[in-house]
mmCIF file of C-alpha atoms and ligand atoms in Angstrom:
data_model
loop_
_atom_site.group_PDB
_atom_site.id
_atom_site.type_symbol
_atom_site.label_atom_id
_atom_site.label_comp_id
_atom_site.label_asym_id
_atom_site.label_seq_id
_atom_site.Cartn_x
_atom_site.Cartn_y
_atom_site.Cartn_z
ATOM 1 C CA UNK A 1 97.674 109.602 103.869
ATOM 2 C CA UNK A 2 94.686 111.914 104.029
ATOM 3 C CA UNK A 3 96.788 115.021 104.714
ATOM 4 C CA UNK A 4 95.473 117.792 102.407
ATOM 5 C CA UNK A 5 93.620 120.740 103.986
ATOM 6 C CA UNK A 6 94.995 119.905 107.476
ATOM 7 C CA UNK A 7 96.612 122.431 109.828
ATOM 8 C CA UNK A 8 100.117 123.524 108.815
ATOM 9 C CA UNK A 9 102.893 124.261 111.295
ATOM 10 C CA UNK A 10 104.313 127.764 111.752
ATOM 11 C CA UNK A 11 107.634 126.191 112.599
ATOM 12 C CA UNK A 12 108.910 125.461 109.098
ATOM 13 C CA UNK A 13 111.957 127.461 107.935
ATOM 14 C CA UNK A 14 112.138 127.288 104.165
ATOM 15 C CA UNK A 15 115.787 127.783 103.081
ATOM 16 C CA UNK A 16 115.324 126.176 99.706
ATOM 17 C CA UNK A 17 116.276 129.421 97.940
ATOM 18 C CA UNK A 18 119.506 129.819 99.881
ATOM 19 C CA UNK A 19 122.880 128.221 99.405
ATOM 20 C CA UNK A 20 125.215 127.299 102.325
ATOM 21 C CA UNK A 21 128.957 127.528 102.460
ATOM 22 C CA UNK A 22 131.234 125.393 104.407
ATOM 23 C CA UNK A 23 132.523 128.250 106.603
ATOM 24 C CA UNK A 24 129.768 128.052 109.264
ATOM 25 C CA UNK A 25 130.787 125.422 111.924
ATOM 26 C CA UNK A 26 134.540 125.242 110.928
ATOM 27 C CA UNK A 27 136.045 127.930 113.228
ATOM 28 C CA UNK A 28 134.534 126.374 116.262
ATOM 29 C CA UNK A 29 135.782 122.974 115.300
ATOM 30 C CA UNK A 30 139.300 124.347 114.468
ATOM 31 C CA UNK A 31 139.454 125.901 117.945
ATOM 32 C CA UNK A 32 138.429 122.647 119.596
ATOM 33 C CA UNK A 33 141.012 120.650 117.623
ATOM 34 C CA UNK A 34 143.749 123.162 118.522
ATOM 35 C CA UNK A 35 143.131 122.753 122.230
ATOM 36 C CA UNK A 36 142.249 119.061 122.018
ATOM 37 C CA UNK A 37 145.458 117.737 123.649
ATOM 38 C CA UNK A 38 144.960 120.144 126.599
ATOM 39 C CA UNK A 39 141.232 119.357 126.946
ATOM 40 C CA UNK A 40 141.812 115.601 126.883
ATOM 41 C CA UNK A 41 144.415 115.885 129.718
ATOM 42 C CA UNK A 42 141.957 117.088 132.422
ATOM 43 C CA UNK A 43 138.670 115.645 133.602
ATOM 44 C CA UNK A 44 137.070 119.099 133.297
ATOM 45 C CA UNK A 45 138.328 119.299 129.789
ATOM 46 C CA UNK A 46 136.869 115.911 128.930
ATOM 47 C CA UNK A 47 133.443 116.896 130.282
ATOM 48 C CA UNK A 48 133.638 120.120 128.286
ATOM 49 C CA UNK A 49 134.296 118.175 125.140
ATOM 50 C CA UNK A 50 131.389 115.878 125.906
ATOM 51 C CA UNK A 51 129.012 118.808 126.393
ATOM 52 C CA UNK A 52 130.295 120.290 123.204
ATOM 53 C CA UNK A 53 129.790 117.081 121.297
ATOM 54 C CA UNK A 54 126.207 116.924 122.380
ATOM 55 C CA UNK A 55 125.622 120.234 120.704
ATOM 56 C CA UNK A 56 127.734 119.560 117.755
ATOM 57 C CA UNK A 57 126.736 116.060 116.487
ATOM 58 C CA UNK A 58 123.443 115.703 114.661
ATOM 59 C CA UNK A 59 121.226 112.648 114.924
ATOM 60 C CA UNK A 60 120.675 111.110 111.550
ATOM 61 C CA UNK A 61 117.843 109.189 109.993
ATOM 62 C CA UNK A 62 120.145 106.293 108.818
ATOM 63 C CA UNK A 63 123.755 105.150 108.985
ATOM 64 C CA UNK A 64 124.938 105.249 105.384
ATOM 65 C CA UNK A 65 124.945 108.153 102.964
ATOM 66 C CA UNK A 66 122.153 107.543 100.529
ATOM 67 C CA UNK A 67 123.951 108.873 97.492
ATOM 68 C CA UNK A 68 126.864 106.498 98.178
ATOM 69 C CA UNK A 69 124.641 103.621 97.264
ATOM 70 C CA UNK A 70 124.915 104.534 93.633
ATOM 71 C CA UNK A 71 127.927 106.689 93.223
ATOM 72 C CA UNK A 72 128.114 110.526 93.247
ATOM 73 C CA UNK A 73 124.774 112.337 93.164
ATOM 74 C CA UNK A 74 123.819 115.062 90.658
ATOM 75 C CA UNK A 75 124.311 118.679 91.651
ATOM 76 C CA UNK A 76 121.488 121.056 91.078
ATOM 77 C CA UNK A 77 121.410 124.808 91.403
ATOM 78 C CA UNK A 78 120.112 125.991 94.773
ATOM 79 C CA UNK A 79 118.634 129.146 93.196
ATOM 80 C CA UNK A 80 116.196 127.126 90.929
ATOM 81 C CA UNK A 81 112.633 128.221 91.610
ATOM 82 C CA UNK A 82 110.336 125.962 93.480
ATOM 83 C CA UNK A 83 108.104 123.798 91.159
ATOM 84 C CA UNK A 84 104.513 123.045 91.960
ATOM 85 C CA UNK A 85 105.737 119.699 93.266
ATOM 86 C CA UNK A 86 108.273 121.363 95.558
ATOM 87 C CA UNK A 87 105.555 123.598 96.985
ATOM 88 C CA UNK A 88 103.282 120.623 97.574
ATOM 89 C CA UNK A 89 106.008 118.755 99.319
ATOM 90 C CA UNK A 90 106.699 121.825 101.451
ATOM 91 C CA UNK A 91 102.984 121.783 102.425
ATOM 92 C CA UNK A 92 103.082 118.072 103.190
ATOM 93 C CA UNK A 93 106.005 118.280 105.671
ATOM 94 C CA UNK A 94 104.383 121.303 107.293
ATOM 95 C CA UNK A 95 101.193 119.352 107.845
ATOM 96 C CA UNK A 96 103.062 116.355 109.214
ATOM 97 C CA UNK A 97 105.161 118.616 111.570
ATOM 98 C CA UNK A 98 101.925 120.331 112.750
ATOM 99 C CA UNK A 99 100.458 116.860 113.489
ATOM 100 C CA UNK A 100 103.483 115.847 115.581
ATOM 101 C CA UNK A 101 103.061 119.086 117.525
ATOM 102 C CA UNK A 102 99.325 118.278 118.171
ATOM 103 C CA UNK A 103 100.220 114.832 119.353
ATOM 104 C CA UNK A 104 103.331 115.439 121.415
ATOM 105 C CA UNK A 105 102.055 118.535 123.185
ATOM 106 C CA UNK A 106 99.364 116.595 125.202
ATOM 107 C CA UNK A 107 101.676 113.649 125.685
ATOM 108 C CA UNK A 108 104.149 115.867 127.368
ATOM 109 C CA UNK A 109 101.411 117.466 129.488
ATOM 110 C CA UNK A 110 100.583 113.982 130.733
ATOM 111 C CA UNK A 111 104.181 113.598 131.805
ATOM 112 C CA UNK A 112 104.001 116.969 133.612
ATOM 113 C CA UNK A 113 106.274 118.586 131.095
ATOM 114 C CA UNK A 114 106.071 121.238 128.351
ATOM 115 C CA UNK A 115 106.569 120.295 124.703
ATOM 116 C CA UNK A 116 108.840 122.933 123.112
ATOM 117 C CA UNK A 117 108.183 122.677 119.354
ATOM 118 C CA UNK A 118 111.148 122.070 117.167
ATOM 119 C CA UNK A 119 111.775 123.986 113.882
ATOM 120 C CA UNK A 120 111.964 122.102 110.576
ATOM 121 C CA UNK A 121 114.438 123.520 108.092
ATOM 122 C CA UNK A 122 113.971 122.755 104.446
ATOM 123 C CA UNK A 123 117.172 123.096 102.407
ATOM 124 C CA UNK A 124 118.726 122.198 99.108
ATOM 125 C CA UNK A 125 122.060 120.540 98.631
ATOM 126 C CA UNK A 126 123.832 121.942 101.727
ATOM 127 C CA UNK A 127 123.012 123.749 104.920
ATOM 128 C CA UNK A 128 124.715 125.275 108.074
ATOM 129 C CA UNK A 129 123.386 124.294 111.405
ATOM 130 C CA UNK A 130 124.553 124.530 115.038
ATOM 131 C CA UNK A 131 125.869 120.949 114.360
ATOM 132 C CA UNK A 132 128.027 122.214 111.560
ATOM 133 C CA UNK A 133 127.905 122.207 107.790
ATOM 134 C CA UNK A 134 125.857 119.344 106.254
ATOM 135 C CA UNK A 135 125.310 118.066 102.824
ATOM 136 C CA UNK A 136 122.105 116.568 101.448
ATOM 137 C CA UNK A 137 123.888 113.179 100.976
ATOM 138 C CA UNK A 138 124.134 112.789 104.657
ATOM 139 C CA UNK A 139 120.380 112.498 104.816
ATOM 140 C CA UNK A 140 117.875 114.174 107.127
ATOM 141 C CA UNK A 141 119.047 114.942 110.613
ATOM 142 C CA UNK A 142 118.204 116.568 113.938
ATOM 143 C CA UNK A 143 120.510 118.912 115.658
ATOM 144 C CA UNK A 144 120.204 119.143 119.416
ATOM 145 C CA UNK A 145 122.309 122.296 119.453
ATOM 146 C CA UNK A 146 119.577 124.391 117.881
ATOM 147 C CA UNK A 147 116.515 122.153 118.298
ATOM 148 C CA UNK A 148 115.955 121.944 114.529
ATOM 149 C CA UNK A 149 115.268 119.150 112.020
ATOM 150 C CA UNK A 150 116.956 119.527 108.674
ATOM 151 C CA UNK A 151 115.779 117.832 105.494
ATOM 152 C CA UNK A 152 116.536 118.148 101.825
ATOM 153 C CA UNK A 153 113.365 116.925 100.154
ATOM 154 C CA UNK A 154 115.394 115.195 97.421
ATOM 155 C CA UNK A 155 115.917 112.494 100.055
ATOM 156 C CA UNK A 156 112.430 111.375 99.339
ATOM 157 C CA UNK A 157 113.358 110.771 95.705
ATOM 158 C CA UNK A 158 116.259 108.694 96.930
ATOM 159 C CA UNK A 159 114.026 106.744 99.240
ATOM 160 C CA UNK A 160 111.709 105.913 96.340
ATOM 161 C CA UNK A 161 114.277 105.351 93.640
ATOM 162 C CA UNK A 162 117.422 104.004 95.419
ATOM 163 C CA UNK A 163 116.041 102.427 98.602
ATOM 164 C CA UNK A 164 112.765 101.161 97.227
ATOM 165 C CA UNK A 165 110.774 102.919 99.980
ATOM 166 C CA UNK A 166 108.025 104.991 98.296
ATOM 167 C CA UNK A 167 104.882 106.415 99.840
ATOM 168 C CA UNK A 168 103.814 109.479 101.816
ATOM 169 C CA UNK A 169 103.520 107.683 105.124
ATOM 170 C CA UNK A 170 107.122 106.506 104.652
ATOM 171 C CA UNK A 171 108.027 110.134 104.128
ATOM 172 C CA UNK A 172 106.156 111.143 107.208
ATOM 173 C CA UNK A 173 107.999 108.491 109.219
ATOM 174 C CA UNK A 174 111.353 110.290 108.429
ATOM 175 C CA UNK A 175 110.005 113.540 109.947
ATOM 176 C CA UNK A 176 108.429 111.654 112.890
ATOM 177 C CA UNK A 177 111.805 109.891 113.553
ATOM 178 C CA UNK A 178 113.697 113.145 113.635
ATOM 179 C CA UNK A 179 110.974 114.578 115.912
ATOM 180 C CA UNK A 180 111.565 111.522 118.045
ATOM 181 C CA UNK A 181 115.229 112.731 118.547
ATOM 182 C CA UNK A 182 113.862 116.099 119.565
ATOM 183 C CA UNK A 183 111.655 114.344 122.117
ATOM 184 C CA UNK A 184 114.710 112.542 123.340
ATOM 185 C CA UNK A 185 116.509 115.813 123.649
ATOM 186 C CA UNK A 186 113.737 117.388 125.791
ATOM 187 C CA UNK A 187 113.588 114.218 127.940
ATOM 188 C CA UNK A 188 117.370 114.203 128.444
ATOM 189 C CA UNK A 189 117.962 110.938 126.579
ATOM 190 C CA UNK A 190 120.425 112.268 124.148
ATOM 191 C CA UNK A 191 122.481 113.823 126.919
ATOM 192 C CA UNK A 192 122.459 110.714 129.075
ATOM 193 C CA UNK A 193 123.482 108.538 126.117
ATOM 194 C CA UNK A 194 126.397 110.854 125.338
ATOM 195 C CA UNK A 195 127.586 110.812 128.849
ATOM 196 C CA UNK A 196 127.316 106.963 129.057
ATOM 197 C CA UNK A 197 129.231 106.627 125.765
ATOM 198 C CA UNK A 198 132.221 108.539 127.064
ATOM 199 C CA UNK A 199 134.968 106.088 127.850
ATOM 200 C CA UNK A 200 133.340 103.133 126.148
ATOM 201 C CA UNK A 201 134.816 101.214 123.232
ATOM 202 C CA UNK A 202 133.496 102.161 119.809
ATOM 203 C CA UNK A 203 131.531 98.924 119.617
ATOM 204 C CA UNK A 204 129.909 99.574 123.055
ATOM 205 C CA UNK A 205 129.157 103.196 122.159
ATOM 206 C CA UNK A 206 127.584 102.009 118.920
ATOM 207 C CA UNK A 207 125.320 99.665 120.876
ATOM 208 C CA UNK A 208 123.944 102.609 122.854
ATOM 209 C CA UNK A 209 123.556 104.604 119.648
ATOM 210 C CA UNK A 210 121.393 101.726 118.269
ATOM 211 C CA UNK A 211 119.108 101.812 121.360
ATOM 212 C CA UNK A 212 118.818 105.622 120.911
ATOM 213 C CA UNK A 213 117.875 105.245 117.235
ATOM 214 C CA UNK A 214 115.419 102.485 117.857
ATOM 215 C CA UNK A 215 113.662 104.639 120.424
ATOM 216 C CA UNK A 216 113.350 107.374 117.788
ATOM 217 C CA UNK A 217 111.831 104.724 115.531
ATOM 218 C CA UNK A 218 109.401 103.743 118.306
ATOM 219 C CA UNK A 219 108.493 107.370 118.952
ATOM 220 C CA UNK A 220 107.814 107.693 115.168
ATOM 221 C CA UNK A 221 105.499 104.694 115.435
ATOM 222 C CA UNK A 222 103.874 106.220 118.554
ATOM 223 C CA UNK A 223 103.076 109.339 116.459
ATOM 224 C CA UNK A 224 101.493 107.131 113.809
ATOM 225 C CA UNK A 225 99.299 105.513 116.522
ATOM 226 C CA UNK A 226 97.714 108.879 117.383
ATOM 227 C CA UNK A 227 97.759 110.181 113.871
ATOM 228 C CA UNK A 228 95.509 107.238 113.016
ATOM 229 C CA UNK A 229 93.405 107.003 116.123
ATOM 230 C CA UNK A 230 92.783 110.677 116.845
ATOM 231 C CA UNK A 231 93.276 112.350 113.431
ATOM 232 C CA UNK A 232 92.394 109.626 110.880
ATOM 233 C CA UNK A 233 95.413 110.619 108.782
ATOM 234 C CA UNK A 234 96.139 107.011 107.735
ATOM 235 C CA UNK A 235 94.830 105.211 104.693
ATOM 236 C CA UNK A 236 95.037 101.551 103.613
ATOM 237 C CA UNK A 237 98.632 100.636 102.861
ATOM 238 C CA UNK A 238 100.269 103.427 104.837
ATOM 239 C CA UNK A 239 101.509 101.232 107.633
ATOM 240 C CA UNK A 240 102.970 98.810 105.099
ATOM 241 C CA UNK A 241 104.803 101.822 103.484
ATOM 242 C CA UNK A 242 106.389 102.839 106.754
ATOM 243 C CA UNK A 243 107.413 99.298 107.735
ATOM 244 C CA UNK A 244 108.859 98.736 104.222
ATOM 245 C CA UNK A 245 110.887 102.016 104.676
ATOM 246 C CA UNK A 246 112.069 100.831 108.155
ATOM 247 C CA UNK A 247 113.215 97.591 106.567
ATOM 248 C CA UNK A 248 114.940 99.488 103.725
ATOM 249 C CA UNK A 249 117.152 101.541 106.126
ATOM 250 C CA UNK A 250 118.354 98.899 108.517
ATOM 251 C CA UNK A 251 122.134 98.960 109.000
ATOM 252 C CA UNK A 252 122.502 95.354 107.727
ATOM 253 C CA UNK A 253 120.578 96.034 104.589
ATOM 254 C CA UNK A 254 122.494 99.321 103.856
ATOM 255 C CA UNK A 255 125.933 97.882 104.532
ATOM 256 C CA UNK A 256 125.161 94.841 102.408
ATOM 257 C CA UNK A 257 124.087 97.221 99.584
ATOM 258 C CA UNK A 258 126.959 99.642 99.841
ATOM 259 C CA UNK A 259 129.850 97.454 100.978
ATOM 260 C CA UNK A 260 128.762 93.957 100.101
ATOM 261 C CA UNK A 261 129.384 92.858 103.685
ATOM 262 C CA UNK A 262 127.927 93.346 107.190
ATOM 263 C CA UNK A 263 129.769 94.374 110.360
ATOM 264 C CA UNK A 264 127.257 94.277 113.332
ATOM 265 C CA UNK A 265 129.763 96.004 115.726
ATOM 266 C CA UNK A 266 129.646 99.065 113.459
ATOM 267 C CA UNK A 267 125.777 99.303 113.483
ATOM 268 C CA UNK A 268 124.547 102.678 114.776
ATOM 269 C CA UNK A 269 120.784 102.517 113.848
ATOM 270 C CA UNK A 270 119.799 98.912 114.200
ATOM 271 C CA UNK A 271 118.953 96.051 111.747
ATOM 272 C CA UNK A 272 116.031 96.155 109.383
ATOM 273 C CA UNK A 273 114.111 93.783 111.718
ATOM 274 C CA UNK A 274 114.815 95.923 114.834
ATOM 275 C CA UNK A 275 113.769 99.100 113.174
ATOM 276 C CA UNK A 276 110.521 97.523 111.933
ATOM 277 C CA UNK A 277 109.851 95.921 115.422
ATOM 278 C CA UNK A 278 110.324 99.167 117.328
ATOM 279 C CA UNK A 279 108.320 101.224 114.880
ATOM 280 C CA UNK A 280 105.517 98.698 115.186
ATOM 281 C CA UNK A 281 105.738 98.732 118.918
ATOM 282 C CA UNK A 282 105.165 102.471 119.083
ATOM 283 C CA UNK A 283 102.405 102.202 116.520
ATOM 284 C CA UNK A 284 100.524 99.532 118.393
ATOM 285 C CA UNK A 285 100.910 100.754 121.997
ATOM 286 C CA UNK A 286 101.021 104.613 121.725
ATOM 287 C CA UNK A 287 102.964 104.440 124.920
ATOM 288 C CA UNK A 288 106.041 106.433 125.684
ATOM 289 C CA UNK A 289 107.089 103.897 128.391
ATOM 290 C CA UNK A 290 106.758 100.993 125.891
ATOM 291 C CA UNK A 291 109.506 102.731 123.807
ATOM 292 C CA UNK A 292 112.119 102.265 126.516
ATOM 293 C CA UNK A 293 114.828 100.614 124.338
ATOM 294 C CA UNK A 294 117.460 101.079 127.039
ATOM 295 C CA UNK A 295 115.783 98.775 129.608
HETATM 296 ZN ZN1 ZN B 301 118.025 108.877 113.997
#
């Protein structure tokens, strides 16, 4: 990617010097669990739980913990100073985020809406969000409760070394996918999916989750379309990097790697082939309507 010297976003929150404790989201969860039997009894209670869940659950980049692929991960001190490489990676994500802002703002205008820019939080090891306490091993995620994307940049090392998905455009795809969830949040897709999932069997709910994730992939591809056409950010080989990453994080591929077997009814993000196809569709069309995975 030809990213250096481009506009950086003001919406990056660098928490790489801080360490998080588990305390953050726990009291709220404890309270919910305590009143769970009562809440489940009434229809109003069930709706309350549903609304709560929308704010509480984060949307992840992939379905299996990356570090699980090769046993427990190493623990590093969160007070370690930022290296030159850390600083450069911080600049990179800031440029990518800025570019998603420049592309989604006019697209929302065309839909007669306003694009409210999300915040991207950089963290190390663990972080507290409105969706609760999260560890780096869970991978990057978007929290609809606070409109923030969370990423520990060590995930990029895992992509390269453990998933065989190197490259800066593959890294940008991760951010664009989480931004895609933010777009879904603004368009009401996340809320509609949650409501539709209530009362469904786990397998049926998972099928809706797959549609939602594939749409985020399509939106990531859509970003790539304009990043190339209007901003000339892409270089030779970039598209192959993103497609290779999409293939590396398919549920079938990850389950095969981590469990040695594949259970399609448990898929939440889609197969390698589906993830590649929907990313490609967004990339080729640049059309929000073409990303309707629910149709
Ligand atoms: Zn996702």
